[in-house]
């Protein structure tokens, strides 16, 4: 049932005219009254129709693209590619045709901010929403997301996930484009094992993220298949250090937990986590990083410890961001087709492309072998 302005007024114990003044911001209202009205709007999930007030289900020319961090090339590439498809063809005249206005919403990785932006886009009756990157694996947040996305979809908003798996028990999506993070993680570690590495450290991302779990699961699958998932001495201390958290995937003996350190997806985390890994296990011959930015921090830490890459220790990343090939030595990594995925998400959001069968598509990851990995010294 649609919530009306009168419902909000009754909840806030004010007149409909007062609610209108608060929402339009065109008349002074006491701070306490304003707070009461805004609380009622949130409690009832009221959507302001704005210019489309006569068309309850109409959508606007606005499209929201949610990213964790626009400064991170991983998100910037996908968002930019999506925007190329959302903007419309244009004719160079400057006149508005079938174009949409794409707005980048930077969540900073905050689940609460993600929901806030979705609410704001709902109130603006966004034509479409593209959500990029991994999701938070928290049942309460997932339930809140499913409810919010269902309301958006019911109002006519097209919803596309790009680089994240679909929500459980949610049919609000047009499509979910999920990267094969698990397969990419497995192939990367298989490559290191084929070179003779047996002690491989892992710098993982935040443990609550789907991307972190899937990449780490792939890494550990490769270790198990090679018989490297058990500690050499039959057991090992769990270990703890700055930014360290054990777990983050299936299996994992005490030794594999000791060889895994979690932290944010940034360079500083890569640096500090690598120092922690080298303290715990000075005999590691290779380090796998959660992404390429983390790998740069790992490389800096290795060099600051007086070791050479790859002569003394190999380092690998994930994503194949533009700078990876220019690192010295060039970074072995897993390529995700970020631009292609973002562009496809934009087309799906605009209805320019039919959704994949079942609404879900898994996008393959490609191993890029470069100079930062080599066989360990005998």
Coordinates of C-alpha atoms in Angstrom, one line a residue:
X1 CA 0.0 0.0 0.0
X2 CA 1.4 3.4 -1.0
X3 CA 2.3 5.7 1.9
X4 CA 0.8 9.2 1.4
X5 CA 1.7 12.6 2.7
X6 CA -1.3 12.4 5.0
X7 CA 0.1 9.3 6.5
X8 CA 3.4 11.0 7.3
X9 CA 1.5 14.0 8.8
X10 CA -0.5 11.7 11.1
X11 CA 2.6 9.8 12.2
X12 CA 4.5 13.1 12.9
X13 CA 1.4 14.7 14.5
X14 CA 1.5 17.7 12.2
X15 CA -0.5 19.0 9.3
X16 CA 0.1 17.8 5.7
X17 CA 1.1 21.4 4.9
X18 CA 3.9 21.2 7.5
X19 CA 5.2 17.9 6.0
X20 CA 5.2 19.6 2.6
X21 CA 7.2 22.6 3.9
X22 CA 9.8 20.3 5.5
X23 CA 10.2 18.2 2.4
X24 CA 10.3 21.1 0.0
X25 CA 12.5 23.2 2.3
X26 CA 10.7 26.4 1.2
X27 CA 9.4 27.6 4.6
X28 CA 11.0 27.9 8.0
X29 CA 10.0 25.0 10.4
X30 CA 11.0 24.5 14.0
X31 CA 14.0 22.1 14.3
X32 CA 12.1 19.7 16.6
X33 CA 9.1 19.6 14.2
X34 CA 11.4 19.1 11.2
X35 CA 13.1 16.2 13.0
X36 CA 9.8 14.6 13.9
X37 CA 8.6 14.8 10.2
X38 CA 11.9 13.4 8.9
X39 CA 11.7 10.5 11.4
X40 CA 8.2 9.7 10.2
X41 CA 9.3 9.8 6.6
X42 CA 12.0 7.3 7.4
X43 CA 9.8 5.1 9.5
X44 CA 7.1 4.9 6.8
X45 CA 9.6 4.8 3.9
X46 CA 7.7 7.6 2.3
X47 CA 8.6 8.5 -1.3
X48 CA 8.3 12.1 -2.5
X49 CA 7.0 12.1 -6.0
X50 CA 8.4 15.5 -7.0
X51 CA 7.6 16.5 -10.6
X52 CA 6.1 13.1 -11.3
X53 CA 3.5 13.5 -8.6
X54 CA 0.6 12.7 -11.0
X55 CA 2.3 9.5 -12.1
X56 CA 2.8 7.3 -9.1
X57 CA 4.9 4.7 -10.9
X58 CA 6.8 7.1 -13.2
X59 CA 10.6 7.1 -13.1
X60 CA 12.9 10.0 -13.6
X61 CA 16.0 10.5 -15.9
X62 CA 18.2 9.7 -12.9
X63 CA 20.4 6.6 -12.7
X64 CA 22.4 5.8 -9.6
X65 CA 25.8 3.9 -9.7
X66 CA 26.9 2.8 -6.2
X67 CA 30.6 2.3 -5.6
X68 CA 32.7 1.6 -2.5
X69 CA 35.4 4.1 -3.5
X70 CA 35.5 6.1 -6.7
X71 CA 39.2 6.7 -6.2
X72 CA 39.8 3.0 -6.5
X73 CA 40.4 2.1 -10.2
X74 CA 38.4 -1.2 -9.7
X75 CA 35.3 0.9 -9.1
X76 CA 36.1 3.8 -11.3
X77 CA 36.6 1.7 -14.4
X78 CA 33.2 -0.1 -13.9
X79 CA 31.4 3.1 -13.1
X80 CA 32.9 5.0 -16.1
X81 CA 32.0 2.1 -18.4
X82 CA 28.4 2.0 -17.2
X83 CA 28.1 5.7 -17.6
X84 CA 29.0 5.4 -21.3
X85 CA 25.9 3.3 -21.9
X86 CA 23.6 5.2 -19.5
X87 CA 24.2 8.6 -21.0
X88 CA 22.5 7.7 -24.3
X89 CA 23.9 8.3 -27.8
X90 CA 23.3 12.0 -28.0
X91 CA 23.5 14.0 -31.2
X92 CA 26.1 16.6 -30.3
X93 CA 23.5 19.4 -30.2
X94 CA 23.3 19.6 -26.4
X95 CA 19.6 18.9 -26.5
X96 CA 18.2 16.3 -24.1
X97 CA 17.0 13.2 -25.9
X98 CA 16.8 9.7 -24.5
X99 CA 19.8 10.4 -22.2
X100 CA 19.9 9.7 -18.5
X101 CA 21.8 11.5 -15.8
X102 CA 24.2 9.1 -14.1
X103 CA 25.1 9.9 -10.5
X104 CA 28.0 8.2 -8.7
X105 CA 27.2 7.4 -5.1
X106 CA 30.3 6.7 -3.0
X107 CA 29.5 4.5 -0.1
X108 CA 33.0 4.3 1.5
X109 CA 32.2 0.6 2.0
X110 CA 29.6 1.4 4.6
X111 CA 26.5 -0.9 4.5
X112 CA 24.5 1.9 6.2
X113 CA 25.5 4.4 3.5
X114 CA 24.6 1.9 0.8
X115 CA 21.0 1.7 2.2
X116 CA 20.9 5.5 2.6
X117 CA 21.8 6.1 -1.1
X118 CA 19.2 3.5 -2.2
X119 CA 16.5 5.4 -0.2
X120 CA 17.5 8.7 -1.7
X121 CA 17.4 7.1 -5.2
X122 CA 14.0 5.7 -4.4
X123 CA 12.7 9.1 -3.4
X124 CA 14.0 10.5 -6.7
X125 CA 12.3 7.6 -8.6
X126 CA 15.5 6.6 -10.3
X127 CA 15.1 4.9 -13.6
X128 CA 17.9 2.4 -12.7
X129 CA 20.4 1.5 -10.1
X130 CA 23.8 -0.2 -10.7
X131 CA 25.5 -1.6 -7.6
X132 CA 29.2 -2.5 -8.1
X133 CA 31.7 -4.6 -6.2
X134 CA 31.4 -7.2 -3.5
X135 CA 28.5 -7.3 -0.9
X136 CA 28.6 -7.5 2.8
X137 CA 27.8 -11.0 4.1
X138 CA 25.6 -10.0 7.0
X139 CA 22.1 -11.5 7.3
X140 CA 20.5 -8.3 8.7
X141 CA 22.0 -6.1 6.0
X142 CA 21.1 -8.6 3.2
X143 CA 17.5 -8.6 4.4
X144 CA 17.4 -4.8 4.5
X145 CA 18.9 -4.7 1.0
X146 CA 16.4 -7.2 -0.4
X147 CA 13.5 -5.2 1.1
X148 CA 14.8 -1.9 -0.3
X149 CA 15.5 -3.3 -3.7
X150 CA 12.1 -4.8 -3.9
X151 CA 10.5 -1.4 -3.3
X152 CA 12.7 0.1 -6.0
X153 CA 11.7 -2.6 -8.4
X154 CA 8.0 -2.3 -7.6
X155 CA 8.3 1.4 -8.5
X156 CA 9.8 0.6 -11.9
X157 CA 13.5 1.0 -11.1
X158 CA 15.8 -1.4 -13.1
X159 CA 18.4 -2.9 -10.7
X160 CA 21.7 -4.4 -11.9
X161 CA 24.5 -5.9 -9.8
X162 CA 28.0 -5.6 -11.4
X163 CA 30.8 -7.6 -9.8
X164 CA 28.7 -9.0 -7.0
X165 CA 26.6 -12.1 -6.6
X166 CA 22.8 -11.9 -6.4
X167 CA 21.1 -11.6 -3.0
X168 CA 19.6 -14.8 -1.6
X169 CA 15.9 -15.1 -2.1
X170 CA 15.6 -11.8 -4.0
X171 CA 13.9 -11.5 -7.5
X172 CA 14.1 -7.7 -7.7
X173 CA 17.2 -7.7 -10.0
X174 CA 17.2 -7.4 -13.8
X175 CA 20.6 -9.1 -13.7
X176 CA 23.6 -9.9 -11.6
X177 CA 27.0 -10.0 -13.3
X178 CA 29.3 -11.9 -10.9
X179 CA 33.1 -12.2 -11.4
X180 CA 34.6 -15.7 -11.1
X181 CA 36.7 -14.7 -8.1
X182 CA 36.9 -18.2 -6.8
X183 CA 38.1 -19.6 -10.1
X184 CA 40.6 -16.8 -10.5
X185 CA 42.0 -17.3 -7.0
X186 CA 42.4 -21.0 -7.6
X187 CA 44.2 -20.6 -10.9
X188 CA 46.6 -18.0 -9.5
X189 CA 47.6 -20.2 -6.6
X190 CA 47.9 -23.2 -9.0
X191 CA 50.4 -21.2 -11.0
X192 CA 52.5 -20.5 -8.0
X193 CA 52.4 -24.2 -6.9
X194 CA 53.4 -25.2 -10.5
X195 CA 56.6 -23.1 -10.0
X196 CA 57.5 -25.0 -6.9
X197 CA 56.1 -22.7 -4.2
X198 CA 55.0 -24.6 -1.1
X199 CA 54.8 -21.9 1.6
X200 CA 52.4 -19.2 0.2
X201 CA 51.2 -16.3 2.3
X202 CA 47.9 -14.6 1.6
X203 CA 46.9 -11.0 2.3
X204 CA 43.1 -11.1 2.2
X205 CA 40.5 -8.3 2.1
X206 CA 37.9 -7.6 4.8
X207 CA 36.5 -11.0 6.0
X208 CA 32.8 -9.8 5.7
X209 CA 33.0 -9.2 2.0
X210 CA 31.8 -11.8 -0.6
X211 CA 34.8 -10.9 -2.8
X212 CA 37.2 -11.7 0.0
X213 CA 35.6 -15.1 0.8
X214 CA 35.4 -16.3 -2.8
X215 CA 39.1 -15.4 -3.7
X216 CA 40.3 -17.0 -0.5
X217 CA 38.2 -20.1 -1.1
X218 CA 39.8 -20.5 -4.5
X219 CA 43.3 -20.1 -3.1
X220 CA 42.6 -22.7 -0.4
X221 CA 41.0 -25.1 -2.9
X222 CA 44.3 -25.1 -4.9
X223 CA 46.3 -25.7 -1.8
X224 CA 44.1 -28.7 -0.8
X225 CA 44.3 -30.2 -4.3
X226 CA 48.1 -30.1 -4.0
X227 CA 48.1 -31.5 -0.5
X228 CA 49.4 -28.2 1.0
X229 CA 46.6 -27.5 3.4
X230 CA 48.1 -29.2 6.4
X231 CA 50.8 -27.7 8.6
X232 CA 54.3 -29.3 8.0
X233 CA 54.6 -30.1 11.7
X234 CA 51.1 -31.3 12.2
X235 CA 49.9 -28.0 13.7
X236 CA 50.6 -24.3 14.0
X237 CA 49.8 -21.4 16.2
X238 CA 46.9 -19.2 15.1
X239 CA 48.9 -16.1 15.4
X240 CA 47.6 -12.5 15.6
X241 CA 48.9 -9.2 14.5
X242 CA 47.8 -5.8 13.3
X243 CA 44.8 -6.2 10.9
X244 CA 44.9 -10.0 11.2
X245 CA 41.9 -12.2 11.4
X246 CA 41.9 -15.9 10.8
X247 CA 39.3 -17.7 8.7
X248 CA 37.5 -16.3 5.7
X249 CA 36.9 -19.5 3.8
X250 CA 36.2 -23.2 3.8
X251 CA 38.8 -25.6 5.2
X252 CA 42.0 -24.0 6.3
X253 CA 44.2 -25.7 8.9
X254 CA 45.9 -23.8 11.6
X255 CA 48.9 -23.3 9.3
X256 CA 46.7 -21.8 6.6
X257 CA 45.1 -19.4 9.1
X258 CA 48.6 -18.4 10.2
X259 CA 49.5 -17.7 6.6
X260 CA 46.5 -15.5 6.1
X261 CA 46.1 -11.9 7.2
X262 CA 43.0 -9.8 6.6
X263 CA 42.7 -6.0 6.1
X264 CA 41.3 -3.3 3.9
X265 CA 41.7 -3.3 0.1
X266 CA 44.4 -0.6 0.2
X267 CA 48.2 -0.3 -0.2
X268 CA 48.8 0.4 3.5
X269 CA 47.1 -2.9 4.5
X270 CA 49.2 -4.7 2.0
X271 CA 52.4 -3.3 3.5
X272 CA 51.5 -4.0 7.1
X273 CA 50.0 -7.4 6.5
X274 CA 53.1 -8.5 4.6
X275 CA 55.3 -7.5 7.4
X276 CA 53.1 -9.5 9.7
X277 CA 53.2 -12.5 7.4
X278 CA 57.0 -12.4 7.2
X279 CA 57.1 -12.2 11.0
X280 CA 54.9 -15.3 11.4
X281 CA 56.4 -17.3 8.6
X282 CA 59.9 -16.1 7.4
X283 CA 60.1 -19.1 5.1
X284 CA 57.3 -18.1 2.8
X285 CA 58.4 -18.0 -0.8
X286 CA 55.3 -16.3 -2.3
X287 CA 52.6 -13.8 -1.3
X288 CA 49.2 -13.6 -2.9
X289 CA 47.5 -10.2 -2.4
X290 CA 43.7 -9.5 -2.3
X291 CA 44.0 -7.1 -5.2
X292 CA 46.7 -5.2 -7.1
X293 CA 46.7 -2.2 -4.8
X294 CA 47.3 -4.4 -1.8
X295 CA 50.0 -6.2 -3.9
X296 CA 51.9 -2.8 -4.3
X297 CA 52.0 -2.5 -0.6
X298 CA 53.2 -6.1 -0.3
X299 CA 56.0 -5.4 -2.8
X300 CA 57.1 -2.3 -0.8
X301 CA 57.2 -4.3 2.4
X302 CA 59.3 -7.1 0.8
X303 CA 61.8 -4.6 -0.5
X304 CA 62.0 -2.8 2.8
X305 CA 63.0 -6.1 4.4
X306 CA 65.9 -6.3 2.0
X307 CA 64.4 -9.0 -0.3
X308 CA 64.2 -9.0 -4.1
X309 CA 61.1 -9.8 -6.2
X310 CA 61.0 -12.4 -7.6
X311 CA 64.4 -13.7 -6.8
X312 CA 63.8 -14.1 -3.0
X313 CA 60.0 -14.0 -2.9
X314 CA 57.2 -13.9 -5.5
X315 CA 54.2 -11.5 -5.3
X316 CA 50.9 -11.8 -7.1
X317 CA 47.8 -9.6 -7.2
X318 CA 44.2 -9.6 -8.5
X319 CA 42.1 -7.5 -10.9
X320 CA 44.8 -6.5 -13.4
X321 CA 44.4 -2.8 -12.8
X322 CA 46.1 -0.4 -15.3
X323 CA 49.2 0.1 -13.2
X324 CA 49.9 -3.6 -12.8
X325 CA 51.9 -4.0 -16.0
X326 CA 54.0 -0.9 -15.1
X327 CA 55.1 -2.2 -11.7
X328 CA 58.7 -3.3 -11.5
X329 CA 58.7 -6.2 -12.1
X330 CA 55.3 -6.3 -13.8
X331 CA 52.7 -7.9 -11.6
X332 CA 51.4 -11.4 -12.1
X333 CA 47.7 -11.0 -11.5
X334 CA 44.2 -12.1 -12.4
X335 CA 42.5 -10.0 -15.1
X336 CA 38.8 -9.1 -14.5
X337 CA 37.2 -7.4 -17.6
X338 CA 36.1 -4.4 -15.5
X339 CA 35.3 -2.1 -18.4
X340 CA 33.4 -4.8 -20.4
X341 CA 31.4 -5.7 -17.3
X342 CA 30.5 -2.1 -16.4
X343 CA 29.4 -1.4 -20.0
X344 CA 27.2 -4.5 -20.0
X345 CA 25.7 -3.5 -16.7
X346 CA 24.9 -0.1 -18.2
X347 CA 23.2 -1.6 -21.2
X348 CA 21.2 -3.9 -18.9
X349 CA 20.1 -1.0 -16.7
X350 CA 18.9 0.9 -19.8
X351 CA 17.1 -2.1 -21.3
X352 CA 19.5 -2.1 -24.3
X353 CA 20.5 -5.7 -23.7
X354 CA 18.5 -8.8 -22.8
X355 CA 19.2 -10.2 -19.3
X356 CA 21.2 -13.5 -19.2
X357 CA 19.3 -16.7 -18.6
X358 CA 18.1 -16.8 -15.1
X359 CA 19.3 -13.2 -14.6
X360 CA 22.8 -14.3 -13.5
X361 CA 26.0 -14.3 -15.5
X362 CA 29.4 -15.4 -14.3
X363 CA 32.2 -13.4 -15.9
X364 CA 35.5 -15.4 -16.4
X365 CA 38.8 -14.3 -14.9
X366 CA 42.1 -14.6 -16.8
X367 CA 45.5 -15.3 -15.4
X368 CA 48.1 -12.8 -16.4
X369 CA 51.6 -14.2 -15.8
X370 CA 54.3 -11.5 -15.6
X371 CA 57.6 -11.0 -14.0
X372 CA 56.7 -10.7 -10.3
X373 CA 56.5 -14.5 -9.9
X374 CA 59.2 -17.1 -10.4
X375 CA 60.4 -20.5 -9.1
X376 CA 61.8 -20.2 -5.5
X377 CA 65.5 -20.5 -5.1
X378 CA 66.7 -24.0 -4.3

